C-alpha cells in the first residue's frame, strides 16, 4: 500500500484528526510491519530490548517535528503521489560553486524560478574533514552546517523561503558511511569498544581477506581494497569508498537507531526529499559482493516505515547505480515487505543515452529499456543526463552481444570515444578510475564537453557547434519527457564546459570528477539576451521545453511510457499514452545526418489522422513529404495530435 492509501485508511479511522492523533494511528497501523522488518535484521532472541528502545524513540522523534511540518505532512499525504506531477523540474547544484554560500543560493531563487526550476538537490553542506572529503560525502556531522556554507540559521531561512515559494529541497543522507573524524570514529580510534562496533572493525586480516575475495573496488585507482589499517586502534576498518569513509555497521541495531535519529533531525530542517546515498552497499556479508543484499532492502524499508510514522511528507530517492533489475527493487517489493523509495535515479537510461550518442544507434537502448521490469505505479524516476559523478558503463553484456558487439571491445570503444583517444570524436571527457586488472573504466566531463561543444568552440567550426547544441537539446528533451522528474545539472542549462582548475588543488587532484563540478558562470548568464550565443540558444530552448512540460499534464508520470520502433536504427521513439487517446509522441534522431522514418506506422498511432500534428519543441506543425517524416541531425520532436 502506498503512503497516500495508507494515510487515507488511517485518517478514515481517526475521530481525532490532530497531528498527534494521526501520528499515533500511523504508529499503530505500521507497527507490525516495522516489527517484522526490525526482527528480520536483528533476531528477536537477542534484540527484544532494542525493539523496546525503538518504540520509545518514536514519540521523542515526533516531538522534534515542528507544527508547520506536521501540517505539511498531512497535506502531502492527502495529495497522494504528488511527486509524479509534471510541474516538478529539478536542478542539482553545489552551493559553493553556484553562488558562494547558502545566502548566495537564496539570492538566486529568481534565476531558478525564471528557468522553471522548483526542486533543488543541494549537494552536501554539513561539516567534513579539511582537505579530501569526497565532496562532502565524508560527513563529520549530519546536521551541523559547514561554516563555508553559512549557518544552520541560514539553512532554516532558505528552507522557509523555499516552502513559501513552492520549491522542494533534497539533501543527501549519507547513510552508508561517516568520515573518519565523525565522533563515533574518533571514539573508536581511542579504543572505545562500543564505537568500534559501530563500524566493521577487525583485529586482524582474516575477515577482511575473506571479504576481499569477491568484493569489487569502487575507487581502484585512489582507494584500492576495501579495508584500511588504523594505527591508533590497531585494527582494520571497512572502507568501501575512500579510506577516510568508514562503513557503518548496521548489524548493530544501535547504529540503526542513531542514524534514524540523525535522519529525522535532518529532515526537520525542512527537507522534502532525501537522497539515500549509496544505499545498495548498506549490508555486508562475507562471500558476496555486498551490494543489493536482501537485508539492505529490509533496512531501507525499515527507515522508510519509521519515517512514515514520524515525518510522512518526506520521500526517499534511491541512489542505486546498479543493474536495472536491481534498481527497480528499491521501489519496494510489495505491501507485505514495506515501501522503500518513492524515487530512483534512472541510471540505466542515463548510461544508455551516452551509448547512443557515441554509437549513433538506439538498438541497445531499446533492448535494455524493453526488458526493464515494470516499476510500481506509485513510484517515479529521476531522469538525468549528468550529475556530479562519473558515467559508468554498466550495460548488460548479453544485450551488447545481441547487438553484434563484443562487450569488452565495445566498452573500450566508448572509453576511447569519450576520453580523447579517437581523433575524430567530438567528445572531450576524461578517463576515471581505469582498472587495468579488469579493463573497466568510467567517464567524467560536463555534458557540453562530452557532446562536443568544447572542441567545436575551440576550433570555431560553426557546423560542429550547431550539432553540439542539437545534441544537448536532444538529451534534455528526452529526460524532460520520459516520465519522471527531470534533474538538470547546474551549469548544463548554459552549456558549461569542463573545468580543469581541480588539477591545481591537492585535495581534488586525485579525483577527476571535479572536472564536471564547475562554477556557475554568472557573467555568461548576464549575456543570455544575445540570442546568437550557443549558450543562449540552449538556455532559451530548455526554458521553453520546461514551460511546455509544466503546462501539459501528459508529462506527469502515470507509468504511461510505451516504446515504439520507428524502423530506423538511429532513431528513438516513445509515446506517453493517455486514456483519452491524446498522448505525446517523442522522436529523437541520434545521428549527425538527417534521417527519415516511414509515416505509415506513425499514422497507425493516430498522430496524423486529424491533420498535421504540432511539434511542441519547435512550436510548428509537422510537414510531411511523400509519406516520410524527415528528421534533421539530432532533432527531437514532441508531437501532439492536431
Ligand atoms: C555516492 C555519491 C558519490 C560518492 C559516494 C560515496 O555515489 O554520488 O559522489 O562518492 O556516494 O559517498
XYZ file of C-alpha atoms and ligand atoms in Angstrom:
654
model
C 0.000 0.000 0.000
C 1.446 3.395 -0.869
C 1.746 6.278 1.562
C -1.389 8.017 0.356
C -3.566 4.913 0.554
C -2.202 4.143 3.973
C -2.919 7.659 5.096
C -6.490 7.502 3.816
C -7.027 4.320 5.718
C -5.505 5.779 8.853
C -7.375 9.069 8.541
C -10.697 7.394 7.849
C -10.410 5.538 11.139
C -9.497 8.635 13.089
C -12.078 10.568 15.049
C -9.480 12.987 16.252
C -7.601 14.340 13.224
C -4.955 16.299 15.121
C -1.347 15.669 14.011
C -0.675 13.947 17.342
C -3.637 11.601 16.999
C -2.727 10.820 13.391
C 0.849 10.098 14.458
C -0.369 7.580 16.999
C -2.607 5.952 14.439
C 0.211 5.776 11.909
C 2.377 4.131 14.529
C -0.286 1.560 15.334
C -1.019 0.839 11.692
C 2.623 0.373 10.741
C 3.820 -1.266 13.892
C 3.582 -4.907 12.882
C 5.452 -4.264 9.652
C 8.125 -2.276 11.469
C 8.473 -5.059 13.985
C 8.737 -7.676 11.276
C 11.411 -5.694 9.424
C 13.318 -4.996 12.629
C 13.413 -8.632 13.721
C 14.357 -9.754 10.211
C 17.600 -7.843 10.731
C 18.004 -8.134 14.488
C 16.796 -11.569 15.683
C 14.143 -11.407 18.361
C 16.045 -13.763 20.719
C 18.731 -11.156 21.225
C 17.064 -7.895 20.376
C 13.738 -7.616 22.194
C 15.130 -4.859 24.364
C 16.412 -2.985 21.314
C 12.937 -3.077 19.804
C 11.530 -1.590 23.007
C 14.103 1.163 22.661
C 12.923 1.838 19.122
C 9.326 2.079 20.351
C 10.371 4.606 22.950
C 12.171 6.598 20.304
C 9.102 7.278 18.124
C 7.337 9.837 20.354
C 10.648 11.546 21.029
C 11.341 11.885 17.329
C 7.832 13.075 16.564
C 8.142 15.707 19.298
C 11.057 17.193 17.350
C 8.911 17.884 14.268
C 7.596 21.430 14.006
C 3.923 22.222 13.819
C 4.328 23.633 10.334
C 6.000 20.494 9.017
C 3.444 18.239 10.708
C 0.673 20.057 8.871
C 2.620 19.877 5.632
C 2.967 16.113 6.143
C -0.782 15.724 6.282
C -1.296 17.886 3.201
C 1.238 15.825 1.268
C -0.411 12.592 2.283
C -3.746 13.977 1.140
C -2.176 14.902 -2.194
C -1.171 11.278 -2.838
C 1.633 10.719 -5.323
C 2.432 14.431 -5.611
C 5.969 13.688 -6.823
C 4.700 12.344 -10.164
C 3.435 15.771 -11.134
C 4.542 17.299 -14.463
C 5.210 20.599 -12.719
C 8.268 19.356 -10.865
C 11.565 20.178 -12.576
C 14.792 19.747 -10.658
C 18.309 21.091 -10.552
C 21.315 19.653 -8.753
C 23.915 22.094 -7.501
C 26.938 22.641 -5.296
C 26.241 25.631 -3.066
C 29.842 26.877 -3.194
C 30.006 26.596 -6.986
C 26.574 28.022 -7.619
C 26.758 31.266 -5.689
C 29.259 31.035 -2.806
C 27.077 30.044 0.131
C 23.542 29.378 1.359
C 22.632 33.057 1.395
C 24.000 33.339 -2.137
C 21.802 30.460 -3.241
C 18.776 32.152 -1.725
C 19.546 35.291 -3.728
C 19.406 33.267 -6.921
C 15.876 31.946 -6.402
C 14.621 34.327 -9.127
C 17.111 32.816 -11.618
C 15.910 29.319 -10.783
C 12.240 30.230 -10.955
C 12.715 32.059 -14.209
C 14.118 28.908 -15.772
C 11.244 26.905 -14.298
C 13.164 25.050 -11.591
C 11.199 24.257 -8.445
C 13.122 21.378 -6.943
C 16.739 21.668 -5.828
C 19.176 18.944 -4.887
C 21.719 20.717 -2.724
C 24.955 18.741 -2.506
C 26.365 18.002 0.986
C 26.703 21.079 3.190
C 27.440 19.641 6.620
C 30.860 19.660 8.273
C 33.524 17.459 6.757
C 37.291 16.897 7.081
C 39.616 19.568 5.770
C 41.321 18.508 2.576
C 39.835 15.487 0.856
C 36.226 14.810 1.786
C 34.717 13.222 -1.332
C 32.855 16.456 -1.989
C 31.326 16.379 1.491
C 30.265 12.716 1.236
C 32.621 12.104 4.137
C 30.485 13.613 6.877
C 31.619 14.922 10.247
C 28.027 15.696 11.166
C 24.522 15.125 9.809
C 23.077 18.454 10.911
C 25.831 20.967 11.502
C 26.277 23.241 8.517
C 29.912 23.683 7.483
C 30.833 27.292 8.047
C 31.983 27.753 4.485
C 28.288 27.497 3.529
C 26.930 29.624 6.383
C 24.996 28.676 9.484
C 22.110 26.453 10.386
C 20.061 29.605 10.641
C 20.846 30.418 7.011
C 19.653 26.956 6.064
C 16.434 27.371 8.039
C 15.843 30.717 6.311
C 16.412 29.090 2.966
C 14.031 26.206 3.614
C 11.367 28.584 4.922
C 11.730 30.662 1.770
C 11.623 27.555 -0.421
C 8.381 26.494 1.260
C 6.916 29.931 0.696
C 7.850 29.902 -2.954
C 6.875 26.286 -3.620
C 10.422 24.987 -4.132
C 11.269 21.480 -2.963
C 14.575 20.713 -1.291
C 16.524 17.480 -1.484
C 19.528 16.773 0.733
C 21.722 13.717 0.893
C 21.538 11.306 3.740
C 24.976 9.717 3.638
C 23.703 6.550 5.201
C 26.438 4.053 4.350
C 29.443 5.699 5.971
C 30.771 8.570 8.047
C 34.117 10.310 7.819
C 36.981 9.100 9.979
C 36.520 12.321 12.007
C 32.913 11.637 12.953
C 32.605 11.472 16.783
C 31.935 7.703 16.674
C 35.060 7.138 14.595
C 37.115 9.309 16.935
C 35.920 7.282 19.917
C 36.627 4.048 18.080
C 40.171 5.204 17.385
C 40.628 5.876 21.100
C 39.894 2.194 21.683
C 36.254 2.520 22.738
C 34.784 -0.911 22.006
C 31.195 0.334 21.807
C 32.065 2.649 18.934
C 34.390 0.180 17.267
C 31.234 -1.908 16.895
C 29.508 0.989 15.114
C 31.781 0.192 12.177
C 33.145 -3.014 10.702
C 36.454 -3.224 12.538
C 38.713 -6.275 12.780
C 41.775 -7.082 14.830
C 43.487 -8.950 12.018
C 43.229 -9.515 8.262
C 41.361 -12.811 8.345
C 37.808 -11.452 7.818
C 38.978 -8.595 5.557
C 40.830 -11.139 3.394
C 37.723 -13.310 3.199
C 35.678 -10.269 2.122
C 38.265 -9.156 -0.433
C 37.955 -12.422 -2.372
C 34.758 -11.145 -4.005
C 34.304 -7.503 -3.037
C 34.721 -5.175 -6.018
C 36.601 -1.881 -5.700
C 34.763 1.428 -6.037
C 37.802 3.654 -6.461
C 40.525 1.236 -7.580
C 42.982 3.962 -8.587
C 42.902 6.078 -5.452
C 41.475 3.759 -2.810
C 42.312 0.172 -3.745
C 40.947 -2.529 -1.465
C 38.064 -2.217 0.942
C 39.807 -2.055 4.317
C 42.133 0.433 5.973
C 44.524 -0.202 8.831
C 44.143 2.347 11.616
C 47.255 2.527 13.669
C 45.704 4.340 16.645
C 43.338 1.462 17.363
C 45.490 -1.257 15.819
C 42.509 -2.547 13.855
C 41.325 -2.778 10.274
C 38.181 -0.897 9.350
C 35.981 -1.433 6.320
C 36.269 1.496 3.900
C 34.487 0.553 0.686
C 34.700 4.064 -0.793
C 37.709 6.175 0.239
C 39.968 5.206 3.125
C 38.615 8.133 5.163
C 34.981 6.940 4.746
C 34.206 4.281 7.335
C 31.333 1.915 6.546
C 28.657 1.854 9.230
C 27.863 -1.493 10.781
C 24.087 -1.882 10.511
C 24.184 -5.360 12.010
C 24.307 -3.327 15.226
C 20.761 -2.042 15.965
C 22.187 0.908 17.913
C 23.637 2.193 14.651
C 20.235 1.967 13.002
C 18.533 3.863 15.819
C 21.161 6.593 15.965
C 21.079 7.001 12.199
C 17.277 7.154 12.255
C 17.598 9.974 14.774
C 20.116 11.715 12.504
C 17.754 11.309 9.571
C 14.773 12.758 11.412
C 16.786 15.704 12.684
C 17.969 16.346 9.150
C 14.523 16.245 7.563
C 13.241 18.524 10.302
C 15.429 21.270 8.862
C 12.852 21.431 6.069
C 13.969 18.683 3.700
C 11.283 17.390 1.323
C 13.195 14.616 -0.396
C 16.028 12.552 0.996
C 18.675 11.205 -1.336
C 19.679 7.869 0.160
C 23.330 7.832 -0.775
C 24.988 4.557 -1.800
C 22.128 2.535 -0.309
C 22.974 -0.608 -2.277
C 26.017 -1.019 -0.003
C 24.185 -0.953 3.333
C 24.602 -4.581 4.310
C 27.773 -6.625 4.087
C 28.242 -10.363 4.077
C 31.443 -12.346 3.535
C 31.357 -14.253 0.265
C 29.083 -11.762 -1.502
C 29.779 -8.549 -3.367
C 27.844 -6.910 -0.521
C 25.583 -4.887 -2.745
C 21.788 -5.150 -3.068
C 21.546 -7.820 -0.367
C 18.012 -8.599 0.872
C 18.955 -7.172 4.268
C 19.877 -3.859 2.637
C 16.335 -3.723 1.248
C 14.824 -4.555 4.624
C 16.917 -1.842 6.209
C 15.804 0.765 3.671
C 12.186 -0.328 4.191
C 12.666 -0.041 7.946
C 13.978 3.521 7.607
C 11.078 4.301 5.258
C 8.392 2.875 7.520
C 9.803 4.656 10.580
C 9.858 7.949 8.716
C 6.358 7.195 7.531
C 5.300 7.360 11.165
C 7.290 10.426 12.186
C 7.628 12.595 9.063
C 5.459 11.066 6.356
C 5.579 14.022 3.987
C 9.230 13.301 3.272
C 10.060 10.923 0.465
C 13.157 8.921 -0.475
C 15.303 8.771 -3.585
C 17.359 5.629 -4.141
C 20.880 6.345 -5.296
C 21.480 2.846 -6.569
C 23.676 2.921 -9.630
C 23.220 -0.769 -10.314
C 21.640 -3.012 -12.967
C 18.053 -2.076 -13.989
C 16.536 -5.196 -12.456
C 18.243 -4.305 -9.183
C 17.328 -0.611 -9.273
C 13.635 -1.456 -9.579
C 13.745 -3.356 -6.298
C 14.483 -0.169 -4.360
C 10.921 0.934 -5.044
C 9.929 -1.860 -2.669
C 8.593 -5.270 -3.450
C 5.036 -5.111 -2.260
C 2.985 -4.141 0.751
C 3.988 -7.093 2.882
C 7.648 -6.221 2.587
C 7.238 -2.483 3.123
C 7.724 0.506 0.895
C 11.273 1.523 0.150
C 11.919 4.568 -2.033
C 9.360 6.562 -3.997
C 12.045 7.699 -6.435
C 15.110 6.175 -8.005
C 17.741 7.530 -10.344
C 17.187 6.264 -13.847
C 20.862 5.425 -14.151
C 20.164 2.915 -16.913
C 18.539 5.490 -19.178
C 21.385 7.918 -18.493
C 24.125 5.450 -19.422
C 22.207 4.205 -22.465
C 21.741 7.718 -23.818
C 25.514 8.195 -23.734
C 25.950 4.902 -25.531
C 23.517 6.034 -28.229
C 25.355 9.307 -28.717
C 28.672 7.518 -29.239
C 27.305 4.759 -31.485
C 24.658 6.984 -33.150
C 22.353 3.990 -32.777
C 19.430 3.264 -30.497
C 19.402 -0.556 -30.576
C 20.990 -1.118 -27.171
C 18.699 1.498 -25.674
C 15.624 -0.356 -26.942
C 16.895 -3.777 -25.949
C 17.664 -2.655 -22.423
C 14.614 -0.481 -21.812
C 12.251 -3.106 -23.157
C 13.480 -5.538 -20.576
C 13.447 -3.257 -17.559
C 10.778 -4.745 -15.296
C 7.744 -2.503 -14.814
C 8.062 -0.144 -11.882
C 5.318 0.115 -9.264
C 2.508 2.530 -10.019
C 3.289 4.892 -7.144
C 6.970 5.280 -7.944
C 8.813 7.512 -10.345
C 12.236 8.166 -11.842
C 14.708 10.952 -11.550
C 15.793 11.303 -15.173
C 19.153 12.931 -15.777
C 21.999 13.017 -18.203
C 24.780 14.346 -15.997
C 25.424 14.691 -12.304
C 28.468 15.273 -10.099
C 29.642 11.685 -10.577
C 31.174 9.738 -13.420
C 29.330 7.823 -16.141
C 29.686 4.079 -15.633
C 29.295 1.633 -18.489
C 27.065 -0.824 -16.668
C 25.322 -2.249 -19.720
C 24.134 -5.817 -19.866
C 26.747 -7.901 -21.708
C 24.057 -10.123 -23.203
C 22.364 -7.154 -24.859
C 25.706 -5.866 -26.161
C 26.294 -9.270 -27.747
C 22.802 -9.254 -29.253
C 23.837 -6.020 -30.959
C 26.653 -7.989 -32.568
C 29.328 -6.276 -30.475
C 31.947 -7.765 -28.206
C 31.375 -6.417 -24.655
C 34.985 -5.585 -23.647
C 35.724 -4.142 -27.079
C 32.545 -2.120 -27.015
C 33.350 -0.655 -23.605
C 36.840 0.156 -24.814
C 35.327 1.936 -27.810
C 33.140 4.045 -25.514
C 36.079 4.967 -23.296
C 38.119 5.836 -26.402
C 35.265 7.860 -27.872
C 34.620 9.927 -24.759
C 38.115 10.148 -23.281
C 40.003 11.732 -26.169
C 41.556 8.598 -27.575
C 39.940 8.930 -31.016
C 40.876 11.906 -33.166
C 37.556 12.040 -34.910
C 35.458 12.007 -31.760
C 33.926 15.372 -30.842
C 33.939 14.500 -27.109
C 36.435 15.824 -24.572
C 35.926 13.738 -21.466
C 38.416 12.233 -19.026
C 39.049 8.637 -18.088
C 38.046 7.914 -14.492
C 39.206 5.018 -12.313
C 40.619 2.917 -15.088
C 41.330 -0.518 -13.708
C 43.996 -2.255 -15.777
C 43.203 -5.540 -13.990
C 39.708 -5.615 -15.479
C 39.884 -3.061 -18.317
C 36.956 -1.262 -16.665
C 36.865 2.483 -16.595
C 34.354 5.269 -16.287
C 33.938 8.678 -17.879
C 33.924 12.178 -16.464
C 33.267 15.503 -18.144
C 30.493 18.045 -18.441
C 27.536 17.341 -20.734
C 28.538 20.116 -23.117
C 32.142 18.916 -23.377
C 31.128 15.289 -23.808
C 28.693 16.379 -26.507
C 31.375 18.193 -28.461
C 30.915 21.853 -27.606
C 34.357 22.342 -26.072
C 36.129 21.046 -29.169
C 33.778 22.821 -31.570
C 34.169 26.192 -29.855
C 37.961 25.813 -29.760
C 38.074 25.133 -33.492
C 35.372 27.700 -34.283
C 33.644 25.179 -36.533
C 30.099 26.511 -36.917
C 28.626 23.254 -38.128
C 30.076 21.300 -35.203
C 28.805 23.956 -32.806
C 25.287 23.547 -34.187
C 25.483 19.750 -33.959
C 26.606 20.012 -30.377
C 23.771 22.396 -29.488
C 21.293 19.979 -31.047
C 22.707 17.057 -29.063
C 22.460 18.983 -25.784
C 18.838 19.852 -26.553
C 18.029 16.304 -27.683
C 19.208 14.701 -24.444
C 17.468 17.267 -22.267
C 14.231 16.955 -24.234
C 14.337 13.205 -23.630
C 14.799 13.458 -19.871
C 12.062 16.101 -19.739
C 9.562 13.856 -21.476
C 10.494 10.300 -20.473
C 8.257 10.104 -17.408
C 9.587 11.092 -14.007
C 11.269 14.144 -12.604
C 13.910 15.693 -14.850
C 17.019 16.751 -12.958
C 19.195 19.270 -14.713
C 22.769 19.537 -13.536
C 23.533 23.175 -12.688
C 25.505 24.760 -15.473
C 24.155 22.436 -18.165
C 21.363 24.896 -18.884
C 24.085 27.261 -20.135
C 26.262 24.522 -21.645
C 29.107 24.844 -19.163
C 32.315 23.211 -20.350
C 34.786 21.120 -18.382
C 36.560 22.964 -15.619
C 40.191 21.983 -15.183
C 41.100 24.069 -12.115
C 40.809 20.989 -9.884
C 44.187 19.888 -11.195
C 45.801 22.684 -9.162
C 44.123 21.706 -5.894
C 45.859 18.918 -3.957
C 42.564 17.966 -2.248
C 40.873 17.442 -5.619
C 43.650 16.442 -7.994
C 43.203 12.714 -7.437
C 39.530 12.740 -8.368
C 38.768 13.978 -11.867
C 35.006 14.011 -11.230
C 35.831 17.617 -10.273
C 36.129 18.374 -13.982
C 32.348 18.215 -14.093
C 31.747 20.275 -10.949
C 32.159 23.771 -12.368
C 31.487 27.243 -11.019
C 28.229 28.760 -12.239
C 29.149 31.329 -14.874
C 27.084 34.370 -13.859
C 28.922 36.623 -16.323
C 27.596 34.414 -19.094
C 24.107 34.446 -17.588
C 24.186 38.246 -17.975
C 24.649 37.774 -21.709
C 21.799 35.376 -22.344
C 19.855 38.042 -24.203
C 22.353 37.697 -27.010
C 20.487 35.029 -28.941
C 23.482 34.323 -31.173
C 25.472 32.718 -28.395
C 25.307 28.894 -28.442
C 24.740 29.012 -24.679
C 21.737 31.330 -25.128
C 20.200 29.061 -27.733
C 20.467 26.178 -25.306
C 19.219 28.160 -22.323
C 16.183 29.586 -24.121
C 15.244 26.263 -25.687
C 15.466 24.467 -22.350
C 13.424 27.172 -20.690
C 10.784 26.754 -23.366
C 10.777 22.948 -23.037
C 10.414 23.207 -19.262
C 7.458 25.572 -19.666
C 5.833 23.202 -22.180
C 6.282 20.277 -19.806
C 4.797 22.169 -16.887
C 1.685 23.147 -18.771
C 0.862 19.674 -20.128
C -0.364 17.012 -17.682
C 0.612 14.322 -20.212
C 4.181 14.803 -18.922
C 3.164 13.633 -15.431
C 4.353 10.101 -14.794
C 1.471 7.670 -14.707
C 3.509 4.689 -15.865
C 2.335 5.509 -19.376
C 5.544 5.051 -21.333
C 5.386 2.972 -24.480
C 8.388 2.331 -26.697
C 7.846 2.162 -30.459
C 10.184 1.032 -33.177
C 10.482 3.628 -35.888
C 12.214 1.297 -38.314
C 15.382 3.404 -38.301
C 18.379 2.293 -36.237
C 19.370 5.888 -35.433
C 16.035 6.934 -34.046
C 14.341 6.553 -30.667
C 10.559 6.753 -30.498
C 8.418 6.559 -27.427
C 4.923 7.564 -26.574
C 3.393 8.860 -23.415
C -0.009 7.349 -23.824
C -3.194 8.814 -22.470
C -6.583 7.163 -21.989
C -8.234 9.941 -23.985
C -6.008 8.807 -26.841
C -4.391 12.206 -26.767
C -0.835 11.301 -25.894
C 2.585 12.619 -26.747
C 4.913 11.067 -29.302
C 8.607 11.700 -28.766
C 11.001 11.112 -31.646
C 14.760 11.660 -31.388
C 17.424 11.302 -34.056
C 20.812 10.212 -32.675
C 22.608 10.652 -35.967
C 24.583 13.590 -37.285
C 22.895 13.113 -40.655
C 19.245 13.735 -41.447
C 17.116 10.620 -41.064
C 13.674 9.638 -42.235
C 11.058 7.401 -40.782
C 8.135 5.865 -42.553
C 4.966 7.637 -41.671
C 2.663 4.685 -42.143
C 3.130 3.424 -38.610
C 3.002 6.885 -37.044
C -0.344 7.187 -38.815
C -1.416 3.969 -37.179
C -0.806 5.523 -33.795
C -3.259 8.199 -34.829
C -0.897 11.151 -34.815
C -1.704 12.319 -38.334
C -5.333 11.399 -38.686
C -6.736 14.820 -37.903
C -4.165 16.760 -39.854
C -0.554 17.567 -39.201
C 0.427 17.261 -35.568
C 2.067 20.050 -33.637
C 5.689 19.716 -32.579
C 5.833 21.219 -29.108
C 9.625 21.602 -29.302
C 9.658 23.990 -32.263
C 6.066 25.144 -31.870
C 5.480 24.300 -35.543
C 3.234 21.898 -37.402
C 4.960 18.916 -38.932
C 5.125 18.880 -42.689
C 5.288 15.503 -44.338
C 6.700 14.808 -47.763
C 5.932 11.667 -49.766
C 4.953 9.589 -46.781
C 8.220 10.186 -44.918
C 8.858 12.070 -41.736
C 12.172 13.867 -42.041
C 14.384 14.488 -39.051
C 17.289 16.892 -39.002
C 20.582 15.833 -37.383
C 19.949 15.202 -33.676
C 16.470 16.644 -33.966
C 13.914 15.861 -31.302
C 10.154 16.149 -31.755
C 7.360 16.233 -29.200
C 4.259 15.503 -31.256
C 0.778 16.259 -30.033
C -2.239 15.295 -32.067
C -3.759 18.101 -34.070
C 27.513 8.456 -3.998
C 27.872 9.858 -4.429
C 29.336 9.928 -4.733
C 30.119 9.492 -3.514
C 29.642 8.153 -2.987
C 30.189 7.872 -1.627
O 27.698 7.531 -5.010
O 27.106 10.229 -5.533
O 29.715 11.205 -5.147
O 31.482 9.409 -3.857
O 28.253 8.101 -2.874
O 29.532 8.646 -0.656
